[in-house]
Tab-separated table of C-alpha atoms and ligand atoms in Angstrom:
chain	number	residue	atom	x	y	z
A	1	UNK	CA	-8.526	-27.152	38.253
A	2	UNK	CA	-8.971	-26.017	34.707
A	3	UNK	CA	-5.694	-24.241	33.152
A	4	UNK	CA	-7.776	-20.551	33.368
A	5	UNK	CA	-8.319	-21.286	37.060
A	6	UNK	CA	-4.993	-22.591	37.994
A	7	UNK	CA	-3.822	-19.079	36.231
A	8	UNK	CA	-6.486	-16.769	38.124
A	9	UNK	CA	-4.947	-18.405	41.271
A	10	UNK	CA	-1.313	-18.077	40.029
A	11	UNK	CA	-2.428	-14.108	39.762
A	12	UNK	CA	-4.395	-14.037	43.093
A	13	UNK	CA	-0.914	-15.132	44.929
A	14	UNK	CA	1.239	-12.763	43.591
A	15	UNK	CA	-1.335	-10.002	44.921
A	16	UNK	CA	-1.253	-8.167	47.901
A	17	UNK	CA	-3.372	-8.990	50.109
A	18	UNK	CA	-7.313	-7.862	50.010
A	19	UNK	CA	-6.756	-6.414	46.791
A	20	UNK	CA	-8.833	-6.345	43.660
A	21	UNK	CA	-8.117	-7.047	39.696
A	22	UNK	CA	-10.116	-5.667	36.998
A	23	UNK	CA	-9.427	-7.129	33.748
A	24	UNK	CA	-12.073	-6.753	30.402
A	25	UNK	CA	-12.352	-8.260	27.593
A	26	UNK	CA	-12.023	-6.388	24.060
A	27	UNK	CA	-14.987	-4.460	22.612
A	28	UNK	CA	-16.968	-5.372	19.610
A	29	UNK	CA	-15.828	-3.122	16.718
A	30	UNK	CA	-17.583	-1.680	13.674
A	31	UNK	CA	-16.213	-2.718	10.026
A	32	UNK	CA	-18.973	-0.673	7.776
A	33	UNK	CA	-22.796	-0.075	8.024
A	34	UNK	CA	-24.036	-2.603	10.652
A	35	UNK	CA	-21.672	-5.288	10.039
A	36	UNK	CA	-18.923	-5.829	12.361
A	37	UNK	CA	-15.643	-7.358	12.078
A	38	UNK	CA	-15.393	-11.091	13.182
A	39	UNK	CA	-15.102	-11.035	16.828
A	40	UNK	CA	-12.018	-11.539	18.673
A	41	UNK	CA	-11.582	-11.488	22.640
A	42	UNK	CA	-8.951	-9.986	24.830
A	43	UNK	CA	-6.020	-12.103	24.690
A	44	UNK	CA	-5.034	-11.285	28.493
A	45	UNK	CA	-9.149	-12.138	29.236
A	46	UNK	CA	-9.119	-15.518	27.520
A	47	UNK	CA	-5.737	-16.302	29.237
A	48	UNK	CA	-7.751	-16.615	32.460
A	49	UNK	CA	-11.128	-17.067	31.686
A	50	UNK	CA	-11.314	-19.490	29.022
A	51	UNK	CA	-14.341	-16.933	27.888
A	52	UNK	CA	-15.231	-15.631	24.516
A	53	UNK	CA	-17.953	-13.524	24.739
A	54	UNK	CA	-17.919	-9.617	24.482
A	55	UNK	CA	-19.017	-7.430	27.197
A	56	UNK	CA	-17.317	-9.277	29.953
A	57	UNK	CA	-15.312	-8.480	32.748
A	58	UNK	CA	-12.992	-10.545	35.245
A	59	UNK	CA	-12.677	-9.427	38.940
A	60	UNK	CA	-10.398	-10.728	41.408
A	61	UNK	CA	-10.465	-10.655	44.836
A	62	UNK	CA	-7.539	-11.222	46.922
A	63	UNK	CA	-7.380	-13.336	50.290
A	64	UNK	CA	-7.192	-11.281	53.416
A	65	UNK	CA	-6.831	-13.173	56.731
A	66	UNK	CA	-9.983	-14.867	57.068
A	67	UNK	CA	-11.208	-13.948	53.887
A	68	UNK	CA	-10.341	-16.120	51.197
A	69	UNK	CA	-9.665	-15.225	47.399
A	70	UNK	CA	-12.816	-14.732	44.791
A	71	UNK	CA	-12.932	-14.875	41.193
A	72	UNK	CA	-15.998	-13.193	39.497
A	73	UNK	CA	-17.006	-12.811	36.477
A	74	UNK	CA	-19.575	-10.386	34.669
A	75	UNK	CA	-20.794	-11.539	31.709
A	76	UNK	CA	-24.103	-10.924	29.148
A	77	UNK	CA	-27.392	-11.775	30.592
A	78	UNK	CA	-29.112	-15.342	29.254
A	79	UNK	CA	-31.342	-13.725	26.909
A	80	UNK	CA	-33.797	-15.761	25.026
A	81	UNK	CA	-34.724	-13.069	22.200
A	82	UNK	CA	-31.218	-12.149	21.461
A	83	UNK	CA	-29.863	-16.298	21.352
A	84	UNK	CA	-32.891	-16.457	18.491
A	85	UNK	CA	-31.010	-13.820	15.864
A	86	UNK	CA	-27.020	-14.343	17.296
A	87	UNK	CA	-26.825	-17.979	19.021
A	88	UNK	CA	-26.022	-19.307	22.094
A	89	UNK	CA	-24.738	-17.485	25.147
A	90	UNK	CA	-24.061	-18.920	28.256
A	91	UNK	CA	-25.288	-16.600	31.277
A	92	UNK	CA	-24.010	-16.164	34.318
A	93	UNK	CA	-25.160	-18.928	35.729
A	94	UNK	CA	-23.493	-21.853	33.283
A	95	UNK	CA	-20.380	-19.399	32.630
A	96	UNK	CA	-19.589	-19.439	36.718
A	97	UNK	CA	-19.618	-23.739	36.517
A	98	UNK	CA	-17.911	-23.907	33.243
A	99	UNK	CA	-15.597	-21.655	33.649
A	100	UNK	CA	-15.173	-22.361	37.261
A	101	UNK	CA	-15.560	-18.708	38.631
A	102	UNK	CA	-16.951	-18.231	42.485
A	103	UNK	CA	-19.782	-15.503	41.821
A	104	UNK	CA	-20.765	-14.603	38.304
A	105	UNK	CA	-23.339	-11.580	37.699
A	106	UNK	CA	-24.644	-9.666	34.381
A	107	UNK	CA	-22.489	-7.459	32.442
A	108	UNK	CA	-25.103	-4.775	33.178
A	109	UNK	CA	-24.218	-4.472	36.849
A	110	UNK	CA	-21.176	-4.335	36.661
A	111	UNK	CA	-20.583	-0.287	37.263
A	112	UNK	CA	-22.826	-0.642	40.678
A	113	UNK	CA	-21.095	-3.882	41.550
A	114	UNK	CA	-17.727	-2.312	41.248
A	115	UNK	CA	-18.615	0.189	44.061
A	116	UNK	CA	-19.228	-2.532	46.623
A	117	UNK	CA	-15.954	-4.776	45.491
A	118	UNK	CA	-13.589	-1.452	45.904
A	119	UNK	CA	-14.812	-0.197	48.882
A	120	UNK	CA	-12.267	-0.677	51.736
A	121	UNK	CA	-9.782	-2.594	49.225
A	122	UNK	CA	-5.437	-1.093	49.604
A	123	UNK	CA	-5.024	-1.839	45.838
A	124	UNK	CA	-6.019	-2.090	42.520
A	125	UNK	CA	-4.758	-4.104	39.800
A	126	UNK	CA	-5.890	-3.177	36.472
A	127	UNK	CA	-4.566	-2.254	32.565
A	128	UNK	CA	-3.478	0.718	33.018
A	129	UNK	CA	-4.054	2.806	29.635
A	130	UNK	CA	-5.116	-0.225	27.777
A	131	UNK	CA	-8.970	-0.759	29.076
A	132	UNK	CA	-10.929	2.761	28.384
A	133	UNK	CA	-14.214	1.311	28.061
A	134	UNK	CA	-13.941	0.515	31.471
A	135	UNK	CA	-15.665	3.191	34.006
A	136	UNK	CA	-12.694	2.476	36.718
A	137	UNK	CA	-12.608	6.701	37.426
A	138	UNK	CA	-16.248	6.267	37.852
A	139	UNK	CA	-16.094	3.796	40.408
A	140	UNK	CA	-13.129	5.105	41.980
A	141	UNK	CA	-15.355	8.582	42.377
A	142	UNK	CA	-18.212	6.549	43.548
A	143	UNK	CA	-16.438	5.013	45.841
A	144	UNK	CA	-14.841	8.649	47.383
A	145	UNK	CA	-18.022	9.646	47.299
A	146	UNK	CA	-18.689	7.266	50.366
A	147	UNK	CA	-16.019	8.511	52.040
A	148	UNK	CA	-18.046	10.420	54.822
A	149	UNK	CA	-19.446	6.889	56.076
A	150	UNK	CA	-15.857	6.062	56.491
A	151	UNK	CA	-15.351	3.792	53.283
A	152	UNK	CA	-11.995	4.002	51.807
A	153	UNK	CA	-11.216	4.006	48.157
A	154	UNK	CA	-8.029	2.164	46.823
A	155	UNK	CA	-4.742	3.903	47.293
A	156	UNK	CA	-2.527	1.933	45.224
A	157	UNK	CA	-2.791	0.972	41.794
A	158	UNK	CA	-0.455	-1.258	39.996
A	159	UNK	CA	0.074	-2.537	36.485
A	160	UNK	CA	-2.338	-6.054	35.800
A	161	UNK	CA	-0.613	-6.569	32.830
A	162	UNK	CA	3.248	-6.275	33.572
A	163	UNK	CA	1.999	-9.070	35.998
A	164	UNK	CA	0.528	-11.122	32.992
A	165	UNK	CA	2.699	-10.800	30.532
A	166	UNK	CA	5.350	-12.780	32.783
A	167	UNK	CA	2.999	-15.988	33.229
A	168	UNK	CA	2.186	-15.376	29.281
A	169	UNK	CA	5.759	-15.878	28.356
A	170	UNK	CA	6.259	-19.089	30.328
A	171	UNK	CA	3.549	-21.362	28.208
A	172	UNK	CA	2.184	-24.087	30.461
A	173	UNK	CA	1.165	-27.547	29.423
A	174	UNK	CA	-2.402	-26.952	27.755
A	175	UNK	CA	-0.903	-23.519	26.241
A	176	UNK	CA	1.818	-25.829	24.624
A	177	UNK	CA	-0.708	-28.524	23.030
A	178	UNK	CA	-2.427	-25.649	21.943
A	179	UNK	CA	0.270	-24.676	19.683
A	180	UNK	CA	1.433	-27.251	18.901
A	181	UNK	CA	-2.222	-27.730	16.923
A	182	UNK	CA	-1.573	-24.002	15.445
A	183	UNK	CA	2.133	-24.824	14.388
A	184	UNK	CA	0.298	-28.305	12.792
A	185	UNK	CA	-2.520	-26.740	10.999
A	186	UNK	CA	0.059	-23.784	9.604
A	187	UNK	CA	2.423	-26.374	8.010
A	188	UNK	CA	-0.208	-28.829	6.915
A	189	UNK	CA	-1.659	-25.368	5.266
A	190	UNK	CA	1.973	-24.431	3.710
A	191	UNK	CA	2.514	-27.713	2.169
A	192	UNK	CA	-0.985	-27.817	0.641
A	193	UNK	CA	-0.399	-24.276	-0.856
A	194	UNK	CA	3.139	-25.046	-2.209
A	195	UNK	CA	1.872	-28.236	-3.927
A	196	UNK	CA	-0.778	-26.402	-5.841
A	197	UNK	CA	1.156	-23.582	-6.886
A	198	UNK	CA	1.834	-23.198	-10.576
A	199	UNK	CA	3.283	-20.085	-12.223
A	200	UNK	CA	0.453	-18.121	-13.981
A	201	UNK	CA	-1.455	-18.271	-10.835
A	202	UNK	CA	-2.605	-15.365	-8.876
A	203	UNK	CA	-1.210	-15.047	-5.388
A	204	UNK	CA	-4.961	-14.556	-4.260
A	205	UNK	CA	-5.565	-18.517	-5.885
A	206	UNK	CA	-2.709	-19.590	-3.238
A	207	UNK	CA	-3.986	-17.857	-0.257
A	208	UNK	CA	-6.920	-19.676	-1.246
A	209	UNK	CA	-5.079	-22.802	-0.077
A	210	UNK	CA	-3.797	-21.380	3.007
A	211	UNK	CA	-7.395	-20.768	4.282
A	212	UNK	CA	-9.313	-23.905	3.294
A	213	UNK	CA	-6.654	-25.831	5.370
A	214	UNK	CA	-6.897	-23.660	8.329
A	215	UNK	CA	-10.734	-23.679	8.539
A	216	UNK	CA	-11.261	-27.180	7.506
A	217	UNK	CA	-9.304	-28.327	10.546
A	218	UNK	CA	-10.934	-26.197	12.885
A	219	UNK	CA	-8.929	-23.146	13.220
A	220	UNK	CA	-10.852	-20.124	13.386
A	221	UNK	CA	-8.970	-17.780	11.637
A	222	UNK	CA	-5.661	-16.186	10.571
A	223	UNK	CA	-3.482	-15.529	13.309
A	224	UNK	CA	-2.695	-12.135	11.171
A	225	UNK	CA	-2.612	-11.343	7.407
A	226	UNK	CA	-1.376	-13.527	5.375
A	227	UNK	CA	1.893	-12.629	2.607
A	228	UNK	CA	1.884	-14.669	-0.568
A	229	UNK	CA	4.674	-12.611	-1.903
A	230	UNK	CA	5.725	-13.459	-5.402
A	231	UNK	CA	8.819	-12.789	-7.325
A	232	UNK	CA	10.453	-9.334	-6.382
A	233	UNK	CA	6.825	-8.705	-3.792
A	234	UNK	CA	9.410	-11.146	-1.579
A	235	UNK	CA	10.924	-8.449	-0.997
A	236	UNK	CA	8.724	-6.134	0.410
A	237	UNK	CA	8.140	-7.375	3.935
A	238	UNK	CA	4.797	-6.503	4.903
A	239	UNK	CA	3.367	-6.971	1.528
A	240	UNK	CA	-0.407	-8.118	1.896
A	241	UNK	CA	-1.871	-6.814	-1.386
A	242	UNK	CA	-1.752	-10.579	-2.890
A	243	UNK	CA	-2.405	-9.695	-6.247
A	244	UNK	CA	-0.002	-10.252	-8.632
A	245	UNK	CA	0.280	-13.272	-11.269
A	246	UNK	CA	2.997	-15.769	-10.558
A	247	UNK	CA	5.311	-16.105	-13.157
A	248	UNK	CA	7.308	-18.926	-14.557
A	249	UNK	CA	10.804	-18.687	-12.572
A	250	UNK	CA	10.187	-16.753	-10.010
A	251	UNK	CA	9.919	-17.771	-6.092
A	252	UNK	CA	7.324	-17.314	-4.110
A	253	UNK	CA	7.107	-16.278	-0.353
A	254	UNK	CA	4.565	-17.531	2.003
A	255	UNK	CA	4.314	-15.916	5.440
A	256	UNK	CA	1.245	-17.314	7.072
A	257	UNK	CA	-0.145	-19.232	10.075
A	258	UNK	CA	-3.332	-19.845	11.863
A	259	UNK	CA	-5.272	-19.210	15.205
A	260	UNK	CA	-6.486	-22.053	16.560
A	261	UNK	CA	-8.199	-22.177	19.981
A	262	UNK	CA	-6.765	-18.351	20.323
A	263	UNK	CA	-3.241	-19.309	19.654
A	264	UNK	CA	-1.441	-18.345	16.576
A	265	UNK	CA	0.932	-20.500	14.446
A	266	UNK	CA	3.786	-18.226	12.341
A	267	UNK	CA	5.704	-19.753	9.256
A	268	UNK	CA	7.310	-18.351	6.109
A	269	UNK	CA	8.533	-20.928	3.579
A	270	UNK	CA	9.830	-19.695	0.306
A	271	UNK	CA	10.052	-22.115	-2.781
A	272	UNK	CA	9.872	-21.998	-6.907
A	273	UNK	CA	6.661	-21.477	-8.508
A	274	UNK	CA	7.407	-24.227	-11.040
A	275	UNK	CA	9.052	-26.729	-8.548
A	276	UNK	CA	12.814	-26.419	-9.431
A	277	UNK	CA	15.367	-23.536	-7.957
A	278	UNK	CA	17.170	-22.002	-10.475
A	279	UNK	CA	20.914	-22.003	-9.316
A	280	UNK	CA	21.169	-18.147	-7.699
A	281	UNK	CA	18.086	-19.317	-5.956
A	282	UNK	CA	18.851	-22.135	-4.632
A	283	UNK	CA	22.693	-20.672	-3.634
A	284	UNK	CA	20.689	-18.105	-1.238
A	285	UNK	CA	18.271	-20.337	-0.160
A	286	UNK	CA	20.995	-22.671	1.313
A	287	UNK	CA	22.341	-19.696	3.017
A	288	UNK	CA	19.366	-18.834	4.506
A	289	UNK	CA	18.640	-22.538	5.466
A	290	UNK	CA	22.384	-22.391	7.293
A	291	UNK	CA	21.815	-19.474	9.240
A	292	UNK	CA	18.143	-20.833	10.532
A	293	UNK	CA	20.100	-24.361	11.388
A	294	UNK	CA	22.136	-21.845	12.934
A	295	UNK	CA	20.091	-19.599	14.871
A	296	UNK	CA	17.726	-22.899	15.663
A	297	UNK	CA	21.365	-24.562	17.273
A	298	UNK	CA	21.444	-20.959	20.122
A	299	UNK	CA	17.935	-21.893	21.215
A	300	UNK	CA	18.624	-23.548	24.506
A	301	UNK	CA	17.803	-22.731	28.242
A	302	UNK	CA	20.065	-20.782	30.179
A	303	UNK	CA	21.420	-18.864	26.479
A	304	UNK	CA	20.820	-15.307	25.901
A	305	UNK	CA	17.589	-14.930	23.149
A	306	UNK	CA	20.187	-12.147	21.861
A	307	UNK	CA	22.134	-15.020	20.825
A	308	UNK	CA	19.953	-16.382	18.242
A	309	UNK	CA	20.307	-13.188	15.863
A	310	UNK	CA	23.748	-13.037	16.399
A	311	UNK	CA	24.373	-16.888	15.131
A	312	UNK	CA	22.192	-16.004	12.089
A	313	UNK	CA	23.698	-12.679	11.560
A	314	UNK	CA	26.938	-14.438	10.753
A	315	UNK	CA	26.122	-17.225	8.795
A	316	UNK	CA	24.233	-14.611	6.590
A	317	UNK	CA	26.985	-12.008	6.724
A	318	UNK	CA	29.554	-14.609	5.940
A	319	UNK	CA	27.486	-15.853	2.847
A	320	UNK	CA	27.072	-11.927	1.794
A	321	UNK	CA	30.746	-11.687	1.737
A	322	UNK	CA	31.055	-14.801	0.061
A	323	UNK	CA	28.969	-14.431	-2.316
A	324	UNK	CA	29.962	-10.817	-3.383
A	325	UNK	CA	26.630	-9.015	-2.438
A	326	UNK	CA	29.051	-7.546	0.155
A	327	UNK	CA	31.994	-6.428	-0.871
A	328	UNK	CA	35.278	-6.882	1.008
A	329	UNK	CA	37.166	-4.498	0.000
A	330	UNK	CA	34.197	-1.662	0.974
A	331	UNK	CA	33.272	-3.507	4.228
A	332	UNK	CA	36.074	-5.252	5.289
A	333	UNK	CA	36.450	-8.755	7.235
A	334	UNK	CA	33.418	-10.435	8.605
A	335	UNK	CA	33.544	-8.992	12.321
A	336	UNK	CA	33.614	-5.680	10.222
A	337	UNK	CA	30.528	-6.020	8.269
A	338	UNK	CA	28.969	-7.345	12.167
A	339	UNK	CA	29.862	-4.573	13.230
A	340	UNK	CA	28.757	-1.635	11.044
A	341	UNK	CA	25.696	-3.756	10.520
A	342	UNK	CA	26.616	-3.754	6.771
A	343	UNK	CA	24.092	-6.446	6.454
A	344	UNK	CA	21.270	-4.756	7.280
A	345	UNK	CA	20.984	-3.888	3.377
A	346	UNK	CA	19.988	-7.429	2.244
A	347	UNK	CA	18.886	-8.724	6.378
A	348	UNK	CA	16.680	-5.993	8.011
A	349	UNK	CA	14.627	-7.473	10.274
A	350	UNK	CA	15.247	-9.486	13.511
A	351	UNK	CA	15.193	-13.168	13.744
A	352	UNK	CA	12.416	-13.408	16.142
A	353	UNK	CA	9.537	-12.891	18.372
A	354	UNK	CA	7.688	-14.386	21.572
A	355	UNK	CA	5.008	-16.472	19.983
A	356	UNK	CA	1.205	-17.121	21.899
A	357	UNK	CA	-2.294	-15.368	21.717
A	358	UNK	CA	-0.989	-12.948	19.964
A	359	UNK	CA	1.789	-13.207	16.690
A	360	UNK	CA	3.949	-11.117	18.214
A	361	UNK	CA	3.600	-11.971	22.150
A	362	UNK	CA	3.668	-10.385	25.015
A	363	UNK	CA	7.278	-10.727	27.429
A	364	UNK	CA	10.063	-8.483	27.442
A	365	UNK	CA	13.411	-9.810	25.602
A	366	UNK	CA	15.325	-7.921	28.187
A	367	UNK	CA	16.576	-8.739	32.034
A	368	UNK	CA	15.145	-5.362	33.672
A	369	UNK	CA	16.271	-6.213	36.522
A	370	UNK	CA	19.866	-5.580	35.889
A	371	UNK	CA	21.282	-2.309	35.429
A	372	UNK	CA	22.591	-2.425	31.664
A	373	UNK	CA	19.540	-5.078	31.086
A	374	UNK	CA	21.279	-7.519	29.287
A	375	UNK	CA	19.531	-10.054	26.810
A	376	UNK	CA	17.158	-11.829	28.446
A	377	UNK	CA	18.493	-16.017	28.821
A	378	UNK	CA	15.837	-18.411	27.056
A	379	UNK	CA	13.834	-20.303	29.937
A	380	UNK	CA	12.005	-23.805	29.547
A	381	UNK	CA	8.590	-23.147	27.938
A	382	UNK	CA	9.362	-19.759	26.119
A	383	UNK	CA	7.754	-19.692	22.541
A	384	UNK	CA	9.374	-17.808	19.707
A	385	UNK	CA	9.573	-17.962	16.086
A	386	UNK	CA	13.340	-18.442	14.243
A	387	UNK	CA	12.586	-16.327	10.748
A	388	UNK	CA	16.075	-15.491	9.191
A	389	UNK	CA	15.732	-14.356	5.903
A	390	UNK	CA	17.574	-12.184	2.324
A	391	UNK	CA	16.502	-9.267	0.135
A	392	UNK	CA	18.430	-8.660	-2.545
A	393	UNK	CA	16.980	-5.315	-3.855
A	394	UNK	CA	18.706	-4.181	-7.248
A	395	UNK	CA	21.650	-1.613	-6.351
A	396	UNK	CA	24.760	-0.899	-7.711
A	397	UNK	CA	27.472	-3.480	-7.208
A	398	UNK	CA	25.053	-6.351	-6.421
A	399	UNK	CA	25.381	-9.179	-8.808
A	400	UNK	CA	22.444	-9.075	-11.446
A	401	UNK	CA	21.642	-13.047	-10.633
A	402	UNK	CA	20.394	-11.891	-7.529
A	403	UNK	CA	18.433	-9.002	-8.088
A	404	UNK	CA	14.570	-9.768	-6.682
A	405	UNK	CA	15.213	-12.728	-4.335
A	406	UNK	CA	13.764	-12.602	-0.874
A	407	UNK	CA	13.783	-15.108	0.774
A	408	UNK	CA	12.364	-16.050	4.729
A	409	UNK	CA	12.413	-19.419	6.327
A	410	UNK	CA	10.492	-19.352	9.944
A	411	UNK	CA	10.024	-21.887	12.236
A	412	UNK	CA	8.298	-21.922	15.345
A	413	UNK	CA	9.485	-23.707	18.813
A	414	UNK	CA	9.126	-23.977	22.269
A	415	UNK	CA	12.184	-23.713	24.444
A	416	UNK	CA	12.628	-26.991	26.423
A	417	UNK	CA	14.746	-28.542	29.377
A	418	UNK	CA	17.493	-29.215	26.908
A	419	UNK	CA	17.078	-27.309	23.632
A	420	UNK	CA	14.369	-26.235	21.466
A	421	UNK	CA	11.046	-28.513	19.982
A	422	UNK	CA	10.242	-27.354	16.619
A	423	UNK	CA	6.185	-27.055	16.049
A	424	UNK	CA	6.013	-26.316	12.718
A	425	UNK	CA	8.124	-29.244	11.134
A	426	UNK	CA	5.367	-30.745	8.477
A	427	UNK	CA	5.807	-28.665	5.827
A	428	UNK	CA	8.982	-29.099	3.348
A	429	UNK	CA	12.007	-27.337	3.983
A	430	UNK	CA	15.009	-28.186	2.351
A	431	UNK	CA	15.811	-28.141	-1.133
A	432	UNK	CA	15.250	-31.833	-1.844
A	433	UNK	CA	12.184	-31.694	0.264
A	434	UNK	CA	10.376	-28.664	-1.225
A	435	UNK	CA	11.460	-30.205	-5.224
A	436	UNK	CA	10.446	-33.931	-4.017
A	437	UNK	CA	6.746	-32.332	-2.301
A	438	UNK	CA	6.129	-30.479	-5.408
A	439	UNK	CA	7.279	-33.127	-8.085
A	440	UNK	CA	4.846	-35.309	-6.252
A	441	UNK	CA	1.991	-32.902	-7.065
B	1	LIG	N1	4.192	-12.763	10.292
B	1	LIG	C1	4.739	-11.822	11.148
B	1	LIG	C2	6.083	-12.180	11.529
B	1	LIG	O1	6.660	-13.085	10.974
B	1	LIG	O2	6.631	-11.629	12.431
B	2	LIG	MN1	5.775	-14.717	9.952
B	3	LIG	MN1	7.211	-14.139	12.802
């Protein structure tokens, strides 16, 4: 079984019985005129199709007593005319054996299909809220409709998605090697880019970097848009505009990674423009390096993902304090400055996220099932990114040295039987790495 059919049958299980599951894929979307952006598919849809077309549905069927379990899909007609001006598509027919579907039919019947496959069905399983360019009231009505004749329309509906997102957050072996490409292709991308910065250079010129490296090993795209964040930019933590010179002393922030195969990769390294750290620099960038080491050490099965922001909220609150960008005698001892969150002025951000098809993946972080839903504990096969970081914006009482300096470090890792595997390990990180990799240049 192919990984896409393994999961359609993984889904069909945990159905009841006889009922159907309606997921689409994502529209094609306008950018200006008659152009339109670069398309992308549903990330739910590819999970368990394998599919990348537009205008495609999935339908499942679930087993009921003698019946057993289908899995259709609807996808564009083979159409020689259109394959001359946009390329290759693969038609029902070839999508059903590649793909390994039971029944395949065009896209364009799917709305009188639909009417057929819900009559006489208990339940339907579908996005609630997130598909509207599906006609599912339209079928539903059709299907009323034919209630005189003693057809019976669905009377349950649940939530497809809640479903998915729990297989999502449990990556299985081919989602893993996936990934582990993305994480690959992202650092082999960051190292390139850090060895050909200079200062003077725009932060366009080193984005430049980023993307060669990614598309000339097969990744298709950005896995979202990419920071090169110069100087005091570093601190601004969605900055995108990557437009400013680089200039002699400064650091420079790179927060980028890669889709490959519809998985993304997520890393922020942070070095000198001209290949040395000055000594403030390099004093928070240890500290930042601790509390990843840190937050890297809580990754383990069976350990709350709370507690990975917690170990990296002390290392870095205990370095504030040290280093006087905290004061003591204002915020008091360290459990003090935990607890006020006092060092939320230089660490805003958390030091994660569920990593997958999408940057910031699907998978709740919290154990619903418990009353005061407690921090969810880390499972084999979880993916998540470890991005600690410190953003020393000029204020009153801050030492001057360290006005400007952000600094991020993110890693990304699966969760395995014993601790964590780190994906994203070929690009420098250390001091002596990132001086040594850029020296070399
Ligand atoms: N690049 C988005 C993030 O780090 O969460
Ligand atoms: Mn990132
Ligand atoms: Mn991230």
């Amino acid at each position: 079984m192919t990984p896409y059919a393994d999961r359609r049958a993984r889904v069909l299980a945990q159905m009841q019985p006889g009922a159907v599951a309606v997921l689409g894929t994502a529209p094609e979307v306008t950018r200006n005129g008659d152009s339109e952006y670069a398309y992308r598919h549903d990330s739910y849809f590819y999970y368990l199709s394998g599919f990348a077309e537009p205008e495609s549905c999935i339908v499942l069927v679930a087993a009921l007593g003698e019946r057993t379990a289908r899995a259709i899909l609807f996808c564009r007609a083979k159409n020689p005319d259109h394959e001359i001006w946009d390329g290759f598509r693969y038609g029902p027919d070839a999508a059903r054996t590649t793909f390994g579907f039971d029944e395949a039919y065009p896209f364009d019947e799917l709305d009188a299909r639909m009417v057929g496959i819900l009559s006489n069905v208990p339940a339907l399983y579908y996005a609630l809220g997130a598909q509207p360019d599906l006609q599912v009231a339209g079928w539903l009505n059709a299907v009323r409709a034919l209630g005189r004749t003693g057809v019976t329309a669905p009377a349950t509906m649940h939530h497809l998605l809640a479903l998915l997102d729990e297989m999502r957050l449990l990556k299985d072996a081919h989602e893993v090697g996936l990934m582990a490409r993305a994480g690959a292709i992202s650092a082999a991308a960051h190292a390139r880019a850090m060895r050909a910065t200079r200062p003077g250079m725009l932060e366009y010129e080193i984005e430049a970097e980023l993307l060669y490296e990614f598309r000339r090993n097969g990744a298709q795209a950005p896995a979202y848009s990419s920071i090169v964040a110069s100087g005091p930019n570093a601190c601004v933590l969605h900055y995108n505009a990557n437009n400013r010179r680089v200039l002699e002393g400064e650091l420079v922030l790179i927060d980028a990674g890669c889709e490959f195969d519809g998985y993304a990769g997520d890393i922020t390294r942070t070095y000198p423009a001209n290949g040395r750290f000055t000594s403030p620099q390099r004093t928070l960038y240890e500290l930042v390096l601790r509390a990843q080491a840190a937050a890297l050490a809580a990754v383990k099965p069976g350990q709350p993902y709370s507690g990975i922001h917690d170990a990296a909220v002390r290392v870095l609150t205990e370095g504030m304090l040290d280093l006087g960008l905290l004061d003591k005698r204002k915020v008091g001892t360290l459990d003090d400055a935990i607890g006020t969150r006092a060092f939320a002025q230089f660490y805003m951000h958390g030091t994660g996220h569920w990593l997958g098809m999408d940057v910031h993946d699907v998978g709740v972080y919290r154990d619903v099932s418990q009353a005061d839903k407690p921090s969810r504990a880390l499972q084999p096969g979880m993916a998540l990114t470890v991005e600690p970081g410190i953003y020393v914006r000029p204020a009153e009482g801050v030492p001057e040295q360290y006005w400007h300096i952000g600094i991020r470090i993110e890693d990304d890792v699966i969760v395995t039987d014993t601790g964590a595997r780190i994906l994203t390990n070929g690009v420098p990180k250390d001091v002596a790495e990132i001086e040594a990799w850029m020296k070399a240049a």
